[in-house]
């Protein structure tokens, strides 16, 4: 099949978020299954011109909005979404879309496609080459593609809506948010098929967008896992940095001497990720486990220094601060090292549509401590691959951390179980097969 995926962010561009990594992983896994996969992503005009390349077996088309729109944010938003539409139409009318060969050969009459030339009627033509297109609900990226007749089906992958993200980050539901909510709802309702990553979120999206729950398919997210039968796309340097190593060398025996136990937090430092809850639990943990260390990896949505400054002001003792390290944003290779060197992943989110960070830790045979909220229990099994605590309860969180810090054997058993579950349910090949 000829498959196209739309995502604003895509590796190896810096600052790639969850949608970008999901698309990267799915694209590679689908290509490995023999499909011809095209990814349409963004490039900043000042950093790199538009380009079409084959990266790890996937056709990647990086596009941008016209430079003259950059000073008018709303115009820039819609101009980029129109550019997405143009690129998809170019792919759909290309004469040649053969895997590993020339990316596309556009008929002369279709080159330089203008917004003033039959903007919707060409969807009804017969000579199409795309079999299916997937767009995210996030900020209505597929908006212009979802109007008029079309010769290929469009699937909308439902991630955390922009509106929910803004509200949980302290934003207000003003005029701007109402417009975003309306546009995202239109994009979702006009799609031919809907998919999301968890049953919890399928129920939530059905209520939010007022659609029939039966129309939503659930396909859990997956990641590349080394040591399984079905790996990524190859051994290229770019692909290798996203592979999860075999955990045999990462699990030390309970009898082995180990350094100070390390608790790792990965994610943006924002309220919905439970950052404040974890910081409030640290003093109680250190009273029982004075050698414990806490490492925070992730950019602060409010400017990074906010939470570190608040923690220092609240806990003025130097001895306490020496157990906590805020690293800010870290590149993927460094993040892999942090995962390998930690003993426990703790991300007490109060809102998660899935929780890919938990899968990343489990794939490395690391136990997880998280809140029993939203879709987390569909990923982390309580007392099997980790411990789930009451949402927002720093005391309950502290006790769970103390329990695992003091029991290396339990950490190892949970880590090994989590690794097995990842291979069975949360690998990239399993996600591609379900897709």
Short mmCIF file of C-alpha atoms in Angstrom, two decimals:
data_model
loop_
_atom_site.label_atom_id
_atom_site.label_comp_id
_atom_site.label_asym_id
_atom_site.label_seq_id
_atom_site.Cartn_x
_atom_site.Cartn_y
_atom_site.Cartn_z
CA UNK A 1 0.00 0.00 0.00
CA UNK A 2 0.98 3.64 -0.48
CA UNK A 3 0.51 5.26 2.92
CA UNK A 4 0.96 8.92 3.90
CA UNK A 5 1.32 10.17 7.48
CA UNK A 6 1.12 13.82 8.53
CA UNK A 7 3.01 15.19 11.55
CA UNK A 8 4.36 18.65 12.34
CA UNK A 9 7.40 17.26 14.19
CA UNK A 10 9.61 14.40 13.01
CA UNK A 11 13.06 13.11 14.06
CA UNK A 12 15.87 13.98 13.95
CA UNK A 13 14.66 17.58 14.28
CA UNK A 14 15.26 18.85 17.86
CA UNK A 15 12.41 19.14 20.34
CA UNK A 16 10.29 16.37 18.82
CA UNK A 17 7.28 15.47 20.95
CA UNK A 18 5.11 12.39 21.34
CA UNK A 19 3.26 12.68 18.01
CA UNK A 20 6.54 12.99 16.12
CA UNK A 21 8.06 9.91 17.75
CA UNK A 22 4.85 7.94 17.28
CA UNK A 23 4.83 8.78 13.56
CA UNK A 24 8.53 7.95 13.21
CA UNK A 25 8.03 4.56 14.83
CA UNK A 26 4.87 3.70 12.89
CA UNK A 27 6.36 4.81 9.57
CA UNK A 28 9.40 2.60 10.03
CA UNK A 29 7.38 -0.41 11.12
CA UNK A 30 4.96 -0.08 8.20
CA UNK A 31 7.84 0.24 5.74
CA UNK A 32 9.39 -2.89 7.19
CA UNK A 33 6.14 -4.72 6.44
CA UNK A 34 6.55 -3.83 2.76
CA UNK A 35 4.40 -0.70 2.50
CA UNK A 36 5.47 2.47 0.69
CA UNK A 37 5.34 5.08 3.43
CA UNK A 38 5.42 8.86 3.02
CA UNK A 39 5.71 11.30 5.92
CA UNK A 40 4.79 14.95 5.49
CA UNK A 41 6.42 17.09 8.15
CA UNK A 42 7.53 20.66 8.82
CA UNK A 43 10.80 22.43 8.24
CA UNK A 44 11.55 25.98 9.32
CA UNK A 45 12.24 28.21 6.29
CA UNK A 46 15.17 29.89 8.05
CA UNK A 47 16.83 26.55 8.90
CA UNK A 48 16.33 24.42 5.78
CA UNK A 49 14.44 24.66 2.50
CA UNK A 50 11.67 22.27 1.57
CA UNK A 51 13.10 18.88 0.67
CA UNK A 52 12.17 15.27 -0.17
CA UNK A 53 14.43 12.50 1.10
CA UNK A 54 14.41 8.79 1.87
CA UNK A 55 15.31 8.27 5.52
CA UNK A 56 15.59 4.73 6.85
CA UNK A 57 13.33 3.42 4.12
CA UNK A 58 10.66 6.09 4.57
CA UNK A 59 9.95 8.91 2.09
CA UNK A 60 10.09 12.11 4.16
CA UNK A 61 8.75 15.34 2.67
CA UNK A 62 9.59 18.43 4.73
CA UNK A 63 7.52 21.46 3.84
CA UNK A 64 6.96 24.94 5.22
CA UNK A 65 4.58 27.87 5.07
CA UNK A 66 5.49 30.91 2.91
CA UNK A 67 8.07 33.15 4.59
CA UNK A 68 5.81 36.19 4.31
CA UNK A 69 3.32 34.64 6.76
CA UNK A 70 5.71 34.25 9.71
CA UNK A 71 4.79 37.57 11.34
CA UNK A 72 1.06 36.81 11.32
CA UNK A 73 0.55 33.71 13.47
CA UNK A 74 -3.00 32.81 12.42
CA UNK A 75 -2.13 33.24 8.75
CA UNK A 76 0.96 31.10 9.23
CA UNK A 77 -1.15 28.33 10.79
CA UNK A 78 -3.62 28.14 7.92
CA UNK A 79 -0.97 28.62 5.22
CA UNK A 80 0.96 25.62 6.51
CA UNK A 81 -2.15 23.46 6.58
CA UNK A 82 -2.90 24.46 2.99
CA UNK A 83 0.68 23.51 2.09
CA UNK A 84 0.05 20.07 3.64
CA UNK A 85 -2.94 19.68 1.34
CA UNK A 86 -0.88 20.66 -1.71
CA UNK A 87 1.85 18.15 -0.89
CA UNK A 88 -0.65 15.33 -0.37
CA UNK A 89 -2.24 16.09 -3.74
CA UNK A 90 1.18 16.08 -5.40
CA UNK A 91 1.80 12.61 -3.96
CA UNK A 92 -1.64 11.40 -4.94
CA UNK A 93 -1.14 12.45 -8.58
CA UNK A 94 2.49 11.38 -8.91
CA UNK A 95 3.02 8.83 -11.67
CA UNK A 96 5.68 6.96 -9.79
CA UNK A 97 5.71 6.05 -6.07
CA UNK A 98 8.05 3.08 -6.00
CA UNK A 99 9.79 2.18 -2.77
CA UNK A 100 13.47 3.13 -2.78
CA UNK A 101 13.38 4.82 -6.20
CA UNK A 102 12.51 8.31 -7.33
CA UNK A 103 10.23 9.78 -4.69
CA UNK A 104 7.68 11.16 -7.09
CA UNK A 105 7.14 12.25 -10.67
CA UNK A 106 4.48 14.93 -10.86
CA UNK A 107 2.62 15.45 -14.14
CA UNK A 108 3.49 18.81 -15.69
CA UNK A 109 -0.10 19.97 -15.50
CA UNK A 110 -0.08 19.45 -11.71
CA UNK A 111 3.17 21.24 -10.91
CA UNK A 112 2.86 24.62 -9.25
CA UNK A 113 -0.63 23.79 -8.06
CA UNK A 114 -2.49 26.97 -7.20
CA UNK A 115 -5.20 27.55 -4.62
CA UNK A 116 -7.21 29.13 -7.43
CA UNK A 117 -7.19 26.03 -9.68
CA UNK A 118 -9.98 23.53 -8.95
CA UNK A 119 -9.21 23.31 -5.21
CA UNK A 120 -11.53 20.39 -4.41
CA UNK A 121 -12.64 18.67 -7.63
CA UNK A 122 -9.33 16.84 -8.16
CA UNK A 123 -10.06 14.63 -5.18
CA UNK A 124 -12.66 12.87 -7.33
CA UNK A 125 -10.24 11.88 -10.11
CA UNK A 126 -9.56 8.18 -10.66
CA UNK A 127 -5.81 8.18 -11.21
CA UNK A 128 -4.80 8.35 -7.56
CA UNK A 129 -1.75 6.69 -6.07
CA UNK A 130 -2.33 7.12 -2.34
CA UNK A 131 -4.23 4.31 -0.67
CA UNK A 132 -4.68 5.90 2.76
CA UNK A 133 -3.71 9.02 4.72
CA UNK A 134 -3.40 9.48 8.49
CA UNK A 135 -3.63 12.90 10.15
CA UNK A 136 -3.57 13.87 13.84
CA UNK A 137 -6.40 15.70 15.56
CA UNK A 138 -3.77 17.96 17.17
CA UNK A 139 -4.36 21.55 15.99
CA UNK A 140 -6.41 20.35 12.97
CA UNK A 141 -3.40 19.65 10.71
CA UNK A 142 -5.57 17.81 8.17
CA UNK A 143 -8.23 20.53 8.08
CA UNK A 144 -8.12 21.38 4.35
CA UNK A 145 -7.80 17.74 3.34
CA UNK A 146 -11.07 16.84 5.01
CA UNK A 147 -13.26 19.03 2.81
CA UNK A 148 -14.78 17.99 -0.49
CA UNK A 149 -14.62 14.67 -2.31
CA UNK A 150 -11.49 12.57 -2.03
CA UNK A 151 -10.20 9.44 -3.71
CA UNK A 152 -8.52 7.93 -0.64
CA UNK A 153 -9.71 7.40 2.95
CA UNK A 154 -8.41 9.64 5.76
CA UNK A 155 -7.80 8.25 9.23
CA UNK A 156 -7.61 10.66 12.16
CA UNK A 157 -5.35 9.57 15.02
CA UNK A 158 -6.69 11.16 18.22
CA UNK A 159 -4.00 12.36 20.63
CA UNK A 160 -4.45 14.75 23.55
CA UNK A 161 -6.47 17.67 22.13
CA UNK A 162 -4.85 21.10 22.06
CA UNK A 163 -7.68 22.46 24.21
CA UNK A 164 -7.15 19.90 26.97
CA UNK A 165 -3.40 20.50 26.95
CA UNK A 166 -3.84 24.26 27.27
CA UNK A 167 -6.40 24.03 30.07
CA UNK A 168 -4.27 21.61 32.09
CA UNK A 169 -1.31 23.94 31.66
CA UNK A 170 -3.23 26.80 33.23
CA UNK A 171 -4.71 28.37 30.10
CA UNK A 172 -8.21 29.80 29.90
CA UNK A 173 -11.07 28.64 27.68
CA UNK A 174 -11.36 31.95 25.86
CA UNK A 175 -12.18 32.79 22.25
CA UNK A 176 -8.92 31.30 20.90
CA UNK A 177 -9.54 27.99 22.67
CA UNK A 178 -13.14 27.86 21.46
CA UNK A 179 -11.97 28.29 17.87
CA UNK A 180 -9.32 25.57 18.28
CA UNK A 181 -11.87 23.21 19.84
CA UNK A 182 -14.30 23.83 16.98
CA UNK A 183 -11.66 23.24 14.28
CA UNK A 184 -10.36 20.06 15.92
CA UNK A 185 -13.91 18.76 16.25
CA UNK A 186 -14.54 19.39 12.54
CA UNK A 187 -11.35 17.54 11.59
CA UNK A 188 -12.30 14.53 13.70
CA UNK A 189 -15.92 14.34 12.56
CA UNK A 190 -15.06 14.54 8.87
CA UNK A 191 -12.49 11.71 8.96
CA UNK A 192 -13.36 8.34 7.44
CA UNK A 193 -11.97 6.39 10.39
CA UNK A 194 -10.84 7.19 13.92
CA UNK A 195 -8.17 5.60 16.07
CA UNK A 196 -6.65 6.30 19.47
CA UNK A 197 -4.26 4.60 21.85
CA UNK A 198 -6.40 3.49 24.81
CA UNK A 199 -9.96 2.52 25.75
CA UNK A 200 -10.03 5.33 28.30
CA UNK A 201 -9.25 7.91 25.67
CA UNK A 202 -11.64 6.39 23.15
CA UNK A 203 -14.46 6.90 25.67
CA UNK A 204 -13.26 10.41 26.43
CA UNK A 205 -12.93 11.45 22.79
CA UNK A 206 -16.36 10.02 21.95
CA UNK A 207 -17.89 12.27 24.60
CA UNK A 208 -15.76 15.32 23.72
CA UNK A 209 -16.35 15.18 19.98
CA UNK A 210 -19.89 13.77 20.26
CA UNK A 211 -19.26 10.73 18.10
CA UNK A 212 -20.27 7.08 18.30
CA UNK A 213 -17.79 5.16 20.47
CA UNK A 214 -18.04 2.18 18.13
CA UNK A 215 -16.44 4.21 15.33
CA UNK A 216 -13.20 4.54 17.31
CA UNK A 217 -10.57 1.79 17.05
CA UNK A 218 -7.97 1.35 19.77
CA UNK A 219 -4.37 0.69 18.72
CA UNK A 220 -1.85 0.94 21.61
CA UNK A 221 1.34 2.84 20.89
CA UNK A 222 4.57 0.92 20.38
CA UNK A 223 8.32 1.51 20.34
CA UNK A 224 11.35 -0.09 18.72
CA UNK A 225 12.65 -2.84 20.99
CA UNK A 226 16.05 -4.44 20.41
CA UNK A 227 16.34 -8.13 21.18
CA UNK A 228 12.89 -8.97 19.76
CA UNK A 229 12.17 -10.88 16.58
CA UNK A 230 10.96 -7.77 14.74
CA UNK A 231 13.23 -4.74 15.09
CA UNK A 232 13.23 -1.36 13.39
CA UNK A 233 14.30 -0.59 9.86
CA UNK A 234 18.03 -1.07 9.92
CA UNK A 235 21.29 -0.22 11.55
CA UNK A 236 21.56 3.39 10.43
CA UNK A 237 22.86 5.90 12.95
CA UNK A 238 19.55 7.79 13.04
CA UNK A 239 17.52 4.63 13.54
CA UNK A 240 19.88 3.18 16.13
CA UNK A 241 19.43 6.03 18.60
CA UNK A 242 15.74 5.16 18.97
CA UNK A 243 16.26 1.42 19.54
CA UNK A 244 15.84 0.08 23.06
CA UNK A 245 18.72 -2.21 24.09
CA UNK A 246 18.32 -5.75 25.28
CA UNK A 247 17.89 -5.50 29.06
CA UNK A 248 20.11 -8.45 30.02
CA UNK A 249 23.09 -6.20 30.54
CA UNK A 250 20.98 -3.58 32.30
CA UNK A 251 19.56 -5.76 35.09
CA UNK A 252 21.92 -6.27 37.96
CA UNK A 253 21.37 -9.07 40.39
CA UNK A 254 19.93 -8.15 43.81
CA UNK A 255 23.18 -9.34 45.41
CA UNK A 256 25.39 -7.11 43.23
CA UNK A 257 26.74 -3.90 44.71
CA UNK A 258 24.78 -1.02 43.20
CA UNK A 259 25.18 2.77 43.36
CA UNK A 260 22.69 5.04 45.08
CA UNK A 261 19.18 4.20 43.86
CA UNK A 262 18.05 6.62 41.18
CA UNK A 263 14.46 7.73 40.51
CA UNK A 264 13.98 9.21 37.04
CA UNK A 265 11.25 11.60 35.87
CA UNK A 266 10.88 12.07 32.10
CA UNK A 267 8.48 14.59 30.61
CA UNK A 268 7.63 18.24 30.44
CA UNK A 269 7.70 19.95 33.82
CA UNK A 270 4.05 20.89 34.03
CA UNK A 271 1.14 20.34 36.37
CA UNK A 272 -0.54 17.53 34.44
CA UNK A 273 2.66 15.45 34.59
CA UNK A 274 2.52 15.50 38.40
CA UNK A 275 5.83 17.31 38.83
CA UNK A 276 4.71 19.13 41.99
CA UNK A 277 3.41 15.89 43.53
CA UNK A 278 6.77 14.20 43.05
CA UNK A 279 8.72 17.15 44.45
CA UNK A 280 6.47 17.18 47.53
CA UNK A 281 7.18 13.46 48.06
CA UNK A 282 10.98 13.74 47.93
CA UNK A 283 11.63 14.85 51.56
CA UNK A 284 9.63 11.90 52.94
CA UNK A 285 11.49 9.47 50.67
CA UNK A 286 14.89 10.81 51.70
CA UNK A 287 14.04 10.41 55.39
CA UNK A 288 13.71 6.65 54.83
CA UNK A 289 16.17 6.30 51.93
CA UNK A 290 18.92 8.89 52.48
CA UNK A 291 21.00 7.65 49.51
CA UNK A 292 18.24 8.06 46.92
CA UNK A 293 18.74 10.39 43.96
CA UNK A 294 16.11 12.08 41.81
CA UNK A 295 16.77 13.12 38.20
CA UNK A 296 14.32 15.24 36.20
CA UNK A 297 14.66 15.20 32.41
CA UNK A 298 12.37 17.48 30.45
CA UNK A 299 11.81 21.07 29.48
CA UNK A 300 9.71 23.26 31.74
CA UNK A 301 6.68 24.53 29.87
CA UNK A 302 6.95 27.72 31.94
CA UNK A 303 10.65 28.41 31.41
CA UNK A 304 12.48 25.48 33.06
CA UNK A 305 13.80 27.26 36.17
CA UNK A 306 10.36 27.62 37.76
CA UNK A 307 10.16 24.26 39.52
CA UNK A 308 13.84 24.14 40.45
CA UNK A 309 13.59 27.63 41.99
CA UNK A 310 10.44 26.72 43.93
CA UNK A 311 12.05 23.53 45.21
CA UNK A 312 15.15 25.37 46.40
CA UNK A 313 13.07 28.03 48.14
CA UNK A 314 10.88 25.44 49.85
CA UNK A 315 13.72 23.10 50.86
CA UNK A 316 16.62 25.34 51.73
CA UNK A 317 18.81 22.57 53.14
CA UNK A 318 21.80 22.02 50.88
CA UNK A 319 21.86 18.32 51.75
CA UNK A 320 18.37 17.90 50.30
CA UNK A 321 19.10 19.82 47.12
CA UNK A 322 22.13 17.66 46.43
CA UNK A 323 19.82 14.68 45.90
CA UNK A 324 17.85 16.40 43.13
CA UNK A 325 19.06 17.20 39.62
CA UNK A 326 17.13 19.13 36.97
CA UNK A 327 18.63 18.44 33.57
CA UNK A 328 16.15 20.28 31.37
CA UNK A 329 15.71 19.05 27.81
CA UNK A 330 18.09 16.21 26.93
CA UNK A 331 18.74 14.71 23.47
CA UNK A 332 17.67 11.14 22.76
CA UNK A 333 21.07 9.50 23.20
CA UNK A 334 21.52 11.08 26.62
CA UNK A 335 17.96 10.13 27.56
CA UNK A 336 18.75 6.50 26.69
CA UNK A 337 21.66 6.62 29.14
CA UNK A 338 19.43 8.08 31.85
CA UNK A 339 16.91 5.27 31.35
CA UNK A 340 19.63 2.63 31.54
CA UNK A 341 21.16 4.09 34.70
CA UNK A 342 17.95 4.66 36.66
CA UNK A 343 16.33 2.15 39.02
CA UNK A 344 12.75 3.44 38.92
CA UNK A 345 10.75 5.61 36.55
CA UNK A 346 8.31 7.87 38.37
CA UNK A 347 5.94 10.07 36.36
CA UNK A 348 2.83 10.70 38.51
CA UNK A 349 0.71 12.20 35.72
CA UNK A 350 -2.89 13.06 36.46
CA UNK A 351 -3.74 13.06 32.74
CA UNK A 352 -2.38 10.65 30.11
CA UNK A 353 -3.99 9.54 26.87
CA UNK A 354 -1.60 6.55 26.91
CA UNK A 355 1.76 7.11 28.58
CA UNK A 356 4.50 6.16 26.12
CA UNK A 357 7.13 7.12 28.68
CA UNK A 358 6.03 4.13 30.79
CA UNK A 359 6.53 1.79 27.84
CA UNK A 360 10.00 3.23 27.27
CA UNK A 361 10.96 2.43 30.86
CA UNK A 362 9.36 -1.03 30.87
CA UNK A 363 11.16 -1.95 27.65
CA UNK A 364 14.41 -1.35 29.53
CA UNK A 365 13.25 -3.59 32.37
CA UNK A 366 12.64 -0.69 34.76
CA UNK A 367 9.72 -0.70 37.21
CA UNK A 368 7.28 2.20 37.11
CA UNK A 369 5.60 4.25 39.81
CA UNK A 370 2.65 6.25 38.52
CA UNK A 371 -0.82 7.48 39.40
CA UNK A 372 -3.86 5.29 38.81
CA UNK A 373 -5.39 7.88 36.51
CA UNK A 374 -6.77 8.01 32.98
CA UNK A 375 -5.20 5.37 30.70
CA UNK A 376 -2.17 4.58 32.87
CA UNK A 377 -3.60 1.29 34.16
CA UNK A 378 -3.91 0.05 30.54
CA UNK A 379 -0.12 0.26 30.31
CA UNK A 380 1.21 -0.27 33.85
CA UNK A 381 -0.14 -3.29 35.75
CA UNK A 382 -0.24 -2.68 39.49
CA UNK A 383 2.09 -4.97 41.48
CA UNK A 384 3.29 -6.55 38.21
CA UNK A 385 5.15 -3.99 36.12
CA UNK A 386 4.98 -1.22 38.71
CA UNK A 387 3.00 0.43 41.48
CA UNK A 388 -0.02 2.70 40.95
CA UNK A 389 -0.89 5.28 43.60
CA UNK A 390 -3.76 7.65 44.32
CA UNK A 391 -3.70 10.63 41.94
CA UNK A 392 -2.39 13.77 43.61
CA UNK A 393 -1.39 12.01 46.85
CA UNK A 394 2.28 12.77 47.57
CA UNK A 395 2.23 10.63 50.73
CA UNK A 396 1.02 7.56 48.83
CA UNK A 397 3.61 8.26 46.15
CA UNK A 398 6.40 8.50 48.71
CA UNK A 399 5.47 5.15 50.26
CA UNK A 400 5.47 3.43 46.87
CA UNK A 401 8.92 4.83 46.07
CA UNK A 402 10.29 3.81 49.46
CA UNK A 403 8.93 0.28 48.95
CA UNK A 404 10.71 -0.20 45.63
CA UNK A 405 13.93 1.56 46.63
CA UNK A 406 14.27 -0.82 49.59
CA UNK A 407 13.48 -3.96 47.59
CA UNK A 408 15.90 -4.55 44.66
CA UNK A 409 14.48 -8.01 44.08
CA UNK A 410 10.98 -6.66 43.56
CA UNK A 411 12.34 -4.02 41.20
CA UNK A 412 13.99 -6.72 39.12
CA UNK A 413 10.87 -8.92 38.99
CA UNK A 414 8.70 -6.00 37.94
CA UNK A 415 11.25 -4.91 35.37
CA UNK A 416 11.45 -8.35 33.77
CA UNK A 417 7.65 -8.63 33.65
CA UNK A 418 7.34 -5.19 32.08
CA UNK A 419 9.87 -6.10 29.41
CA UNK A 420 7.86 -9.22 28.45
CA UNK A 421 4.66 -7.17 28.19
CA UNK A 422 6.40 -4.65 25.93
CA UNK A 423 7.54 -7.36 23.56
CA UNK A 424 4.01 -8.80 23.40
CA UNK A 425 1.84 -5.65 23.31
CA UNK A 426 3.86 -2.47 22.89
CA UNK A 427 6.45 -3.15 20.17
CA UNK A 428 6.51 -1.20 16.92
CA UNK A 429 5.71 -4.36 14.98
CA UNK A 430 2.64 -5.05 17.14
CA UNK A 431 1.44 -1.46 16.57
CA UNK A 432 1.95 -1.71 12.80
CA UNK A 433 0.13 -5.04 12.62
CA UNK A 434 -2.89 -3.60 14.46
CA UNK A 435 -2.84 -0.45 12.35
#
